[in-house]
Short mmCIF file of N, CA and C in Angstrom, two decimals:
data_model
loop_
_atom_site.label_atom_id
_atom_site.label_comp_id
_atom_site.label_asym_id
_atom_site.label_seq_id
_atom_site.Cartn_x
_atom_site.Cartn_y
_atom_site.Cartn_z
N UNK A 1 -7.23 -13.53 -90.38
CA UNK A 1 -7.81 -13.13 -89.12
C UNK A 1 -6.88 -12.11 -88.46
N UNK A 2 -7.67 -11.20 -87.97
CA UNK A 2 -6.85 -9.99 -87.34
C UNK A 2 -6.12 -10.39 -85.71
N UNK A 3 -5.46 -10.15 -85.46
CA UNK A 3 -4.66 -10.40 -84.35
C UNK A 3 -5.90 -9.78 -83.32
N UNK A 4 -6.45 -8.90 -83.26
CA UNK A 4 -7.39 -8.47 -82.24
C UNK A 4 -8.43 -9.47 -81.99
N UNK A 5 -9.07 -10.09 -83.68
CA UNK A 5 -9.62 -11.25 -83.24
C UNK A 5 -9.64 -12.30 -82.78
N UNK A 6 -8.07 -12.87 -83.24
CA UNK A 6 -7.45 -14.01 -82.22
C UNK A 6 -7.55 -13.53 -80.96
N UNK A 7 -7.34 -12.21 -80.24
CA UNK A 7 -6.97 -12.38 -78.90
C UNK A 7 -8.89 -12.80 -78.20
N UNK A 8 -9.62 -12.41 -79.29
CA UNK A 8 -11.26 -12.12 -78.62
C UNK A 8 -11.53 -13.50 -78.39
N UNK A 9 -10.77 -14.16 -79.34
CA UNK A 9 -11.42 -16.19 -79.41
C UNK A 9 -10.21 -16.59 -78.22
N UNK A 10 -9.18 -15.87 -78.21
CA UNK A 10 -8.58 -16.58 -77.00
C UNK A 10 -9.25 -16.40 -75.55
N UNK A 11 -9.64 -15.24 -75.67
CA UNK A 11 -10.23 -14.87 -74.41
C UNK A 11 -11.61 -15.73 -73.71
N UNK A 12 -12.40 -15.58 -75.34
CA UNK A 12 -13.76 -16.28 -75.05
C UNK A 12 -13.29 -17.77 -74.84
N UNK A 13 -12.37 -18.41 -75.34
CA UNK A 13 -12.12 -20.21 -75.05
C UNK A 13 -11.40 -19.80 -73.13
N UNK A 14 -11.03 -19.04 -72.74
CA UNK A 14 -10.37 -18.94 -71.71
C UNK A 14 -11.61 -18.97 -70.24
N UNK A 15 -12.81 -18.21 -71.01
CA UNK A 15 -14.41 -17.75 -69.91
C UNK A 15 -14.64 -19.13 -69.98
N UNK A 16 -15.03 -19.93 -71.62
CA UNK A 16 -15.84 -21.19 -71.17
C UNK A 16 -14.53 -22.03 -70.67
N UNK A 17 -13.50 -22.34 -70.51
CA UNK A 17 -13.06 -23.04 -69.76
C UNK A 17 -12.82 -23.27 -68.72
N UNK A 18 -12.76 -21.80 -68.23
CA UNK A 18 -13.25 -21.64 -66.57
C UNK A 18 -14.66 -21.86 -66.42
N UNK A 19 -15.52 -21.69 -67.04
CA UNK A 19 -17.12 -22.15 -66.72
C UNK A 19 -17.19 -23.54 -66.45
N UNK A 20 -16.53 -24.48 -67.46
CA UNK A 20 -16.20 -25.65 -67.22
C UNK A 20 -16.12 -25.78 -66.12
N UNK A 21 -14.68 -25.39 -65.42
CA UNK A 21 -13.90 -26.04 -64.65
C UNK A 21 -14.89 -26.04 -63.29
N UNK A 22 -15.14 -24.93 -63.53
CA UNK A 22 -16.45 -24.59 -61.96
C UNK A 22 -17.66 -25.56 -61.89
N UNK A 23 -18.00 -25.80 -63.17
CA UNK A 23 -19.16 -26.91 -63.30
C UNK A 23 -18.72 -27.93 -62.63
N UNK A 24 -17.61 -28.18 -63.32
CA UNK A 24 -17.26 -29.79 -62.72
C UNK A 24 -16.83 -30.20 -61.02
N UNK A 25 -16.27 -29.04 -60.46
CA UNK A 25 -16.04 -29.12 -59.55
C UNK A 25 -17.36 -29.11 -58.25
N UNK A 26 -18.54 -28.51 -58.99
CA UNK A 26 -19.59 -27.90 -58.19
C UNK A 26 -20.93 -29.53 -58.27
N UNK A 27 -20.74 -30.48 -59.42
CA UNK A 27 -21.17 -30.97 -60.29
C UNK A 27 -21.38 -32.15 -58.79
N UNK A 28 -20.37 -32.52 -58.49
CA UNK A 28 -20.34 -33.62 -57.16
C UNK A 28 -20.89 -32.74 -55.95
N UNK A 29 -20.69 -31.76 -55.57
CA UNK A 29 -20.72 -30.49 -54.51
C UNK A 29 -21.85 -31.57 -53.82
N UNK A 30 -21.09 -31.77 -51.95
CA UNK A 30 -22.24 -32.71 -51.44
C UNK A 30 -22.32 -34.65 -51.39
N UNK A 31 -21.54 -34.73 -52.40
CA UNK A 31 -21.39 -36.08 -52.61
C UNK A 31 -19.76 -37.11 -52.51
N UNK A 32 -18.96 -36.01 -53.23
CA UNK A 32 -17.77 -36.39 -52.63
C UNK A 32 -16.67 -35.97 -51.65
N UNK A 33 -17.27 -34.81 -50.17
CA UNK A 33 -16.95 -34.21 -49.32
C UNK A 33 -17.72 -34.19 -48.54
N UNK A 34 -17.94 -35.39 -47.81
CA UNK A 34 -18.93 -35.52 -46.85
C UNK A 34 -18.03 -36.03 -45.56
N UNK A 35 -18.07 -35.62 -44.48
CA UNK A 35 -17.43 -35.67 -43.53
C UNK A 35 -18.02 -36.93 -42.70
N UNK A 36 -17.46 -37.37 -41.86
CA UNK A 36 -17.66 -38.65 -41.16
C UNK A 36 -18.56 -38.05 -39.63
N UNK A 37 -18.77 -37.14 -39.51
CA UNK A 37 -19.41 -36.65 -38.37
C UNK A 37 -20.45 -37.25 -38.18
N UNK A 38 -21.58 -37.36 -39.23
CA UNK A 38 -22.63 -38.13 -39.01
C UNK A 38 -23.14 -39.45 -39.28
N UNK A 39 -21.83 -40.84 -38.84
CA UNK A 39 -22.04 -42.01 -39.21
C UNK A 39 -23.22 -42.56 -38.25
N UNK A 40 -23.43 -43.32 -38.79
CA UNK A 40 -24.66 -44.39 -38.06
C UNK A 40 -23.76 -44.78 -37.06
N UNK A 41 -24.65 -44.81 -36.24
CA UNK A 41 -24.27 -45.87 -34.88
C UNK A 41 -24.61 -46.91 -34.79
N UNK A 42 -25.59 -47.32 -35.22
CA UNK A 42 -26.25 -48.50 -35.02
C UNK A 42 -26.27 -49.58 -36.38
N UNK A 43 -25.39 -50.81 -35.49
CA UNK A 43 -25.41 -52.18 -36.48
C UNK A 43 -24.12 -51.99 -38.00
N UNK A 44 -24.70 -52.66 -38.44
CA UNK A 44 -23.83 -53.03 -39.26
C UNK A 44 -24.87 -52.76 -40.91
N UNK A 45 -23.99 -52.14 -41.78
CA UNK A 45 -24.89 -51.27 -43.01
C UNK A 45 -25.22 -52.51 -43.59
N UNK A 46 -24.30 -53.70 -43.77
CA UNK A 46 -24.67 -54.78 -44.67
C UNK A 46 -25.56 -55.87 -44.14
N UNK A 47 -26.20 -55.43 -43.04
CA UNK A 47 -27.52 -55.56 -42.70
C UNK A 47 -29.27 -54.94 -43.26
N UNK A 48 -29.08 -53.93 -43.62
CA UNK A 48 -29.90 -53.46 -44.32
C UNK A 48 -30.42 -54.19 -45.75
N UNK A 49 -31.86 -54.74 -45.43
CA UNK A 49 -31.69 -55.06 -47.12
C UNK A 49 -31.86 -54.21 -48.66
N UNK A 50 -31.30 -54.91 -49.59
CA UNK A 50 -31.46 -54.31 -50.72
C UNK A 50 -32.25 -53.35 -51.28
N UNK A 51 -33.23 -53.74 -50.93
CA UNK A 51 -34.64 -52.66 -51.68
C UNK A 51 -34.63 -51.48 -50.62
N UNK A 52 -33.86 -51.52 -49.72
CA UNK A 52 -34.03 -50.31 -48.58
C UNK A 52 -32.45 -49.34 -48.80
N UNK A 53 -31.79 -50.05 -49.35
CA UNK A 53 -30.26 -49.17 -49.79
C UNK A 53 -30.83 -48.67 -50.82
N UNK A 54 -31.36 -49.26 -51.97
CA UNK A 54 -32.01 -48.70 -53.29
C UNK A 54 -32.69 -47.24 -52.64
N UNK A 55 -33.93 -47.69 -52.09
CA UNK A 55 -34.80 -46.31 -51.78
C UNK A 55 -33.67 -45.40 -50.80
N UNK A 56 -32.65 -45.78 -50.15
CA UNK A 56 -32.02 -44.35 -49.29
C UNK A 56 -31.00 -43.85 -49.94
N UNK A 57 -30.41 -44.70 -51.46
CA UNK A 57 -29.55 -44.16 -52.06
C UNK A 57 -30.18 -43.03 -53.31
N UNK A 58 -31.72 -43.11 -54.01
CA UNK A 58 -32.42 -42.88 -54.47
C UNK A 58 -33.02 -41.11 -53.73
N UNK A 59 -32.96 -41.65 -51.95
CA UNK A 59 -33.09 -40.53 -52.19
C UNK A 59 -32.09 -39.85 -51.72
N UNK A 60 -30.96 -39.97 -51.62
CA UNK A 60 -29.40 -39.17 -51.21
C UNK A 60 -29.28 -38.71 -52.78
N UNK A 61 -29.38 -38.72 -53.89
CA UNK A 61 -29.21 -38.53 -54.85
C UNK A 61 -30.31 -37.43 -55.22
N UNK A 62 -31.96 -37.53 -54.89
CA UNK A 62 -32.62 -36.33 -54.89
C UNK A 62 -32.63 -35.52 -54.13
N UNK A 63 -32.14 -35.52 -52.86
CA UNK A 63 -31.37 -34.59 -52.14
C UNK A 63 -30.37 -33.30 -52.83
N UNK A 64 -29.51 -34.21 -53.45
CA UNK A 64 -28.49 -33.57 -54.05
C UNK A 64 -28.64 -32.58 -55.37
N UNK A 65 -29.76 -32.90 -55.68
CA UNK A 65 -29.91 -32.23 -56.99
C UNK A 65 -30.60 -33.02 -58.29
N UNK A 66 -30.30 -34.04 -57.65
CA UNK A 66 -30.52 -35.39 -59.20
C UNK A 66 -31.70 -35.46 -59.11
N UNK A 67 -31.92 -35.78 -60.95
CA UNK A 67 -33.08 -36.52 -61.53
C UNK A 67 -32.79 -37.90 -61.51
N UNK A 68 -33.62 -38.64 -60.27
CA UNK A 68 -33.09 -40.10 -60.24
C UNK A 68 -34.25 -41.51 -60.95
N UNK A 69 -33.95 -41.94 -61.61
CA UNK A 69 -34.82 -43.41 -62.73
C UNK A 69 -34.33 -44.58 -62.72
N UNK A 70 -35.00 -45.53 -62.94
CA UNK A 70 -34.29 -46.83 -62.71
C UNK A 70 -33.78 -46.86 -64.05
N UNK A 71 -32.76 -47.69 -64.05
CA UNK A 71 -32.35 -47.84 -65.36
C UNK A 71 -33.02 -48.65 -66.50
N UNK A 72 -32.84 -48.62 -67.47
CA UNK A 72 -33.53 -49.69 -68.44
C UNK A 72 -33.58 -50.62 -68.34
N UNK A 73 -33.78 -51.75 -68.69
CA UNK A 73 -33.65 -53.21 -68.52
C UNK A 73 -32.47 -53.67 -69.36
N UNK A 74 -31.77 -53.05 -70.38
CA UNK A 74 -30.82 -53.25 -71.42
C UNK A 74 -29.59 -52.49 -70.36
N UNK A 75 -29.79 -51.86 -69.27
CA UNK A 75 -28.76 -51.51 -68.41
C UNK A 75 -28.59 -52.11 -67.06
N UNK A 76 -29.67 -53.02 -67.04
CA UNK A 76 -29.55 -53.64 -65.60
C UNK A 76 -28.37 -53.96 -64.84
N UNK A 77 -27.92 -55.24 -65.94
CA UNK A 77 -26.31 -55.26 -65.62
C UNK A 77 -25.10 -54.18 -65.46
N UNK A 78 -25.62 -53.17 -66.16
CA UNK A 78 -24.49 -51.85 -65.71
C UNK A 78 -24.61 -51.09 -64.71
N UNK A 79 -25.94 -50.47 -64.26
CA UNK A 79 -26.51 -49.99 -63.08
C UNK A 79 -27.50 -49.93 -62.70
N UNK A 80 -28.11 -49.50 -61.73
CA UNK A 80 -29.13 -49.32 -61.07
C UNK A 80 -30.04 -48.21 -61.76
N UNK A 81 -29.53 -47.46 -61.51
CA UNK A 81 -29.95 -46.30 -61.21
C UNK A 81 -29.59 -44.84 -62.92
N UNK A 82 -30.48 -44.03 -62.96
CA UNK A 82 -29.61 -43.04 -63.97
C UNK A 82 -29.69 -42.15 -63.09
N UNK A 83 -29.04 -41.15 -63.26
CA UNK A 83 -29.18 -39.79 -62.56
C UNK A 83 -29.08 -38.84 -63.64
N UNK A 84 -29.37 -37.48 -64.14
CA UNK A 84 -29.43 -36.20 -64.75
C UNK A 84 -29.16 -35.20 -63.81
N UNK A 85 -28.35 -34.71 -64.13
CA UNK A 85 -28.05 -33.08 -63.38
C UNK A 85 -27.84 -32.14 -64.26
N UNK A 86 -28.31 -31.01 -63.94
CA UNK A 86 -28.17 -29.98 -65.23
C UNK A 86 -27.67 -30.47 -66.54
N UNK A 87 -28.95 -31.81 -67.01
CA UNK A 87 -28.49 -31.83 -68.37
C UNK A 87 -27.51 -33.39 -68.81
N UNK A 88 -26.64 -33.23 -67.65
CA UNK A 88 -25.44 -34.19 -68.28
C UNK A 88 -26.35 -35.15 -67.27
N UNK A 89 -25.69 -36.83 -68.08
CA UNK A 89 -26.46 -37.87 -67.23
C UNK A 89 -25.52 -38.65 -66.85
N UNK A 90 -25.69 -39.97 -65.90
CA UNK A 90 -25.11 -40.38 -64.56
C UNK A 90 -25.76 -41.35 -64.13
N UNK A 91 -24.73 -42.77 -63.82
CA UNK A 91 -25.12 -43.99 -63.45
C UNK A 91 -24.57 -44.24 -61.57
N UNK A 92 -25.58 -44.59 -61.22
CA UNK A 92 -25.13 -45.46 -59.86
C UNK A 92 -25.53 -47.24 -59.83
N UNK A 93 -24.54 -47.74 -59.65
CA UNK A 93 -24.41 -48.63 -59.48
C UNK A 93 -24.51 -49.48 -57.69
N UNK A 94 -25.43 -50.16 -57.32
CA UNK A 94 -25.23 -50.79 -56.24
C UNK A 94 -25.30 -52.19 -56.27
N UNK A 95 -24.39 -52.72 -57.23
CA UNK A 95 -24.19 -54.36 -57.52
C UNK A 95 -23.77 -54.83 -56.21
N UNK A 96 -22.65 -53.84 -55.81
CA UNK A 96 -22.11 -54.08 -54.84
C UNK A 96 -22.35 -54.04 -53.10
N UNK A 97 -23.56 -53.71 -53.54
CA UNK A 97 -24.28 -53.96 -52.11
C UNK A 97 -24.17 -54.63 -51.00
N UNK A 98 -24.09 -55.74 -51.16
CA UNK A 98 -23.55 -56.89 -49.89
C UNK A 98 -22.32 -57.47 -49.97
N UNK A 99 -21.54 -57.05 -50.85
CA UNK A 99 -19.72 -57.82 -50.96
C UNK A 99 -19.35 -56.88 -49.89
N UNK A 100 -18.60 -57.79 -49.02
CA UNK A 100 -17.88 -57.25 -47.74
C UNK A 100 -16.25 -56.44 -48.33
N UNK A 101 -15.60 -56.33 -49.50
CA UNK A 101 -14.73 -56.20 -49.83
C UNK A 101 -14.96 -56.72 -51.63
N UNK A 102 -14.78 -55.38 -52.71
CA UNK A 102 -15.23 -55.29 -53.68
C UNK A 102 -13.71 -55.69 -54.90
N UNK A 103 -13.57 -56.44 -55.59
CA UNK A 103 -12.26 -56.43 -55.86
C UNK A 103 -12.33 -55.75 -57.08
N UNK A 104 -11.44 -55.96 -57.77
CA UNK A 104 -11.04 -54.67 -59.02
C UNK A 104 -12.05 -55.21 -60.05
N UNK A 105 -11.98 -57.06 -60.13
CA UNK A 105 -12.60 -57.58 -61.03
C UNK A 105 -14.37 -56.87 -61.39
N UNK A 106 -15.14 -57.44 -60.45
CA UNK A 106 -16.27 -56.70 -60.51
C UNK A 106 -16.74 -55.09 -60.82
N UNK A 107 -15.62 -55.06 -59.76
CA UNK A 107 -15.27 -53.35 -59.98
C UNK A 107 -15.36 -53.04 -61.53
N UNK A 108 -14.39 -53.33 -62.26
CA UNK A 108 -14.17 -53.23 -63.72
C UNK A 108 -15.63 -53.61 -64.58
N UNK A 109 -16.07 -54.91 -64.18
CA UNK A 109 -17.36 -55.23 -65.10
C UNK A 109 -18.29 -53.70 -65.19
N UNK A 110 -18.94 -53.79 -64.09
CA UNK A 110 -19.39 -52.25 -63.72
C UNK A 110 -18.76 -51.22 -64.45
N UNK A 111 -17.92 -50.60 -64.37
CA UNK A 111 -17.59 -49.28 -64.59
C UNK A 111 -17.04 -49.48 -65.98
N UNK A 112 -16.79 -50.43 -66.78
CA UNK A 112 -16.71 -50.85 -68.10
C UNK A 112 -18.58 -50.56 -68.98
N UNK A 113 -19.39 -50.69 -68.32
CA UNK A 113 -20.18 -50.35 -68.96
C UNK A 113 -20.74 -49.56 -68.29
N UNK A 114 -20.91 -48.94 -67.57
CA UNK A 114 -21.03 -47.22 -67.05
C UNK A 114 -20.02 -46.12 -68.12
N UNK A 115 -18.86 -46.92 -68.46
CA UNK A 115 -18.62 -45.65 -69.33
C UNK A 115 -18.42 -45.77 -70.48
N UNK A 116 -19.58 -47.17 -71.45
CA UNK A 116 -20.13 -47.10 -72.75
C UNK A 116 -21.17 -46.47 -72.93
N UNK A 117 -21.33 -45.89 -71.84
CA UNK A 117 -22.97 -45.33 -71.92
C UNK A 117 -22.67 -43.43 -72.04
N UNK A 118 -21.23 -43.07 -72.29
CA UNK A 118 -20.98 -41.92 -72.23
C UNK A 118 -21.01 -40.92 -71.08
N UNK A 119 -21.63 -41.40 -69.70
CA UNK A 119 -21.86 -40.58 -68.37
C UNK A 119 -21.10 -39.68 -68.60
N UNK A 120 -21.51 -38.73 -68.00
CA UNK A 120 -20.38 -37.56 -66.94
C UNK A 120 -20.32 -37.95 -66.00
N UNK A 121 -20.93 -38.49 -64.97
CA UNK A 121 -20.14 -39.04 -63.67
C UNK A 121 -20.72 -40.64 -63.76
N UNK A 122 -20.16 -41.51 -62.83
CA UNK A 122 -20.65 -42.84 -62.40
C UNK A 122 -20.10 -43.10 -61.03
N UNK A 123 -21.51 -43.32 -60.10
CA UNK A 123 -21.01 -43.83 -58.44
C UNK A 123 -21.42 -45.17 -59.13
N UNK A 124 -19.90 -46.06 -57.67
CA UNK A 124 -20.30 -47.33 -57.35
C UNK A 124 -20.20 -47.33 -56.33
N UNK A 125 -21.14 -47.44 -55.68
CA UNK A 125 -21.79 -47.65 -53.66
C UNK A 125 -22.04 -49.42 -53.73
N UNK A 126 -20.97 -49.48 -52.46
CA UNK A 126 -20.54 -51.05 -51.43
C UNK A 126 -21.36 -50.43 -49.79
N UNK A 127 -21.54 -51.51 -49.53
CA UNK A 127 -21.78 -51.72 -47.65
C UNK A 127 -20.70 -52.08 -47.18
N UNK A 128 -19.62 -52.73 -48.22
CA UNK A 128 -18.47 -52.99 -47.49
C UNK A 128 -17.15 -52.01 -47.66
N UNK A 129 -16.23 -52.65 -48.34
CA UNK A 129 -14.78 -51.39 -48.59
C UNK A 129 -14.52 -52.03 -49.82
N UNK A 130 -14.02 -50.94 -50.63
CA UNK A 130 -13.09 -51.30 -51.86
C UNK A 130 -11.47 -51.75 -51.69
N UNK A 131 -11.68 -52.71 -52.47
CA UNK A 131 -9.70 -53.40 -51.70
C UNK A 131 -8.78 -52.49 -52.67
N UNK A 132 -7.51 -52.30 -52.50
CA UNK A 132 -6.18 -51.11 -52.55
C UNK A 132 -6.53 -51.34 -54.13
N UNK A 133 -6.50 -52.50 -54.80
CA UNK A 133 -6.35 -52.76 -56.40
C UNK A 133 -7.19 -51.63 -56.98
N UNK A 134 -9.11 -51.61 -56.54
CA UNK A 134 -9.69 -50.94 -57.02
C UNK A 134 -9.85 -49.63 -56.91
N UNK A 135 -9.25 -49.64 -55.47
CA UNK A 135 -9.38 -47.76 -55.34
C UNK A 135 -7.91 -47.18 -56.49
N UNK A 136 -7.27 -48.24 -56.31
CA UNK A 136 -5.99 -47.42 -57.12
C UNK A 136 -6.23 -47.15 -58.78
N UNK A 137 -7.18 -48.42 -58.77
CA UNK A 137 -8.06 -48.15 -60.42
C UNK A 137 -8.66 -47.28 -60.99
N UNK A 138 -9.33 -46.95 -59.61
CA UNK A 138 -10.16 -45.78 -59.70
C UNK A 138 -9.65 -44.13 -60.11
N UNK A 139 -8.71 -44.07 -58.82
CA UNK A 139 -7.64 -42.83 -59.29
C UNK A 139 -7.86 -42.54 -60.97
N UNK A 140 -7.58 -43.37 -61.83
CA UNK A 140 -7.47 -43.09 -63.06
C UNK A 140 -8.50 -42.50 -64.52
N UNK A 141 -9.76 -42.95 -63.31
CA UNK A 141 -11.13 -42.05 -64.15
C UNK A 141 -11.58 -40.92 -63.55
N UNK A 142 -12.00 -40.03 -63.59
CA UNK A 142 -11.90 -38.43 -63.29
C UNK A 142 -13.61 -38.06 -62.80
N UNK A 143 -13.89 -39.47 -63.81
CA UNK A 143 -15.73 -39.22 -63.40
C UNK A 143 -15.84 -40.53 -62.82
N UNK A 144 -15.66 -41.20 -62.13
CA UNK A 144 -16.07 -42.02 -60.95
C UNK A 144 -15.88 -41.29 -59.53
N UNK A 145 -16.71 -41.68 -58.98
CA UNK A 145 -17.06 -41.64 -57.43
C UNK A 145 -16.74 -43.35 -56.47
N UNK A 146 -16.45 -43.45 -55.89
CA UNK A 146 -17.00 -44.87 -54.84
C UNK A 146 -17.12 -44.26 -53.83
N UNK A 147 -18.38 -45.20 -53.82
CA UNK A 147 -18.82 -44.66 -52.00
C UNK A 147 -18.94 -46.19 -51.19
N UNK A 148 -18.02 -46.30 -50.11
CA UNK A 148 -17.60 -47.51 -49.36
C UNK A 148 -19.16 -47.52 -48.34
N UNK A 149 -19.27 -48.26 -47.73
CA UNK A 149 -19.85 -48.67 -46.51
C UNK A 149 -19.43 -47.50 -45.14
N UNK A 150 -18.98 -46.79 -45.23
CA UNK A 150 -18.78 -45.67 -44.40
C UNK A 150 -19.22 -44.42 -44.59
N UNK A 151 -18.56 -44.51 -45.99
CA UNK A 151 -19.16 -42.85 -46.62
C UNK A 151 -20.83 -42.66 -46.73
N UNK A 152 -21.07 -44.70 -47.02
CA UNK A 152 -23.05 -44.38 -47.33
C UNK A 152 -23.20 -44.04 -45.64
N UNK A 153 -23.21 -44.81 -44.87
CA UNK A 153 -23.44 -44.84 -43.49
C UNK A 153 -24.04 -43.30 -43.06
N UNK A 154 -22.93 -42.32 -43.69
CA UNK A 154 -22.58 -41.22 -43.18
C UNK A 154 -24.04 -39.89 -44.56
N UNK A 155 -23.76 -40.64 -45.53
CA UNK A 155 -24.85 -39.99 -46.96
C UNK A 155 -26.59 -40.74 -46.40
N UNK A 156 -26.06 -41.59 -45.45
CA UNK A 156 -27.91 -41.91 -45.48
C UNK A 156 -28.42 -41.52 -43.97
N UNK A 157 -27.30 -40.83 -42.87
CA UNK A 157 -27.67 -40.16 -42.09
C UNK A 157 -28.13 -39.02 -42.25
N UNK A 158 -28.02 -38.60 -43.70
CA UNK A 158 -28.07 -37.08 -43.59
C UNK A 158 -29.19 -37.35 -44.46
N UNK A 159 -30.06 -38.00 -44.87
CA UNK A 159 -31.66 -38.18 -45.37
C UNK A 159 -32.68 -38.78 -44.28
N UNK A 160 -32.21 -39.31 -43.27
CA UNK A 160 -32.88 -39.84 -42.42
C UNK A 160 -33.64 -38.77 -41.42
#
């Protein structure tokens, strides 16, 4: 191989890796930079029942861009929800719906099989807060999201 051609394959691996990088960053755009300006005022989120977080998380997600489906029945236990975005696919999980404080344990069941399923991303949305163990768990996967009981508060004002 000619040295001119190495530099053409270096160059071209250099475009798609920046294409990458922009995807991924653009990929959440909306979902994990949402500002607290527009929290609910009223009551308490882990008041809301279940089938009504389903439909406002369902549609904060077609808002965003997503192709949103319930999951299979062979995924029940892993999530809720699939999502598709340009292509790549994506689990939300709202097991955690009414735990006032989510610990690593559960945490783990979840996101242990959210990422046998190969995702590019996986949310897990609480009404309550994730305790220090799991957020620090979290840090360590690149495609998880959590969205606490504040952040939804604030994602289901802005569909309402």
């Amino acid at each position: 191989m000619s040295q001119e051609t190495v530099i053409y394959v270096l160059v071209l691996l250099l475009v798609l890796a920046g294409a990458y990088l922009v995807w991924r960053r653009n990929f959440n755009k909306g979902i994990g930079s949402i500002s607290n300006s527009n929290v609910i005022s009223s009551g308490n989120i882990s008041n809301i029942p279940e089938e009504e977080i389903a439909r406002l998380v369902n549609a904060i997600f077609r808002e965003k861009g997503y192709r949103v489906q319930k999951t299979s029945e062979a995924l029940k236990d892993v999530a809720d929800f699939q999502l598709e975005k340009a292509g790549f696919p994506a689990f939300v999980s709202i097991k955690c719906w009414g735990e006032p404080k989510v610990d690593v344990n559960l945490f783990s069941q979840i996101v242990i099989g959210m990422n046998q399923q190969n995702s590019s991303h996986n949310y897990v949305i609480t009404t309550g807060v994730f305790d220090t163990e799991t957020i620090e768990t979290a840090k360590y996967s690149s495609n998880l999201v959590l969205i606490d009981g504040n952040k939804l508060k604030t994602l289901i004002a802005s569909v309402k």
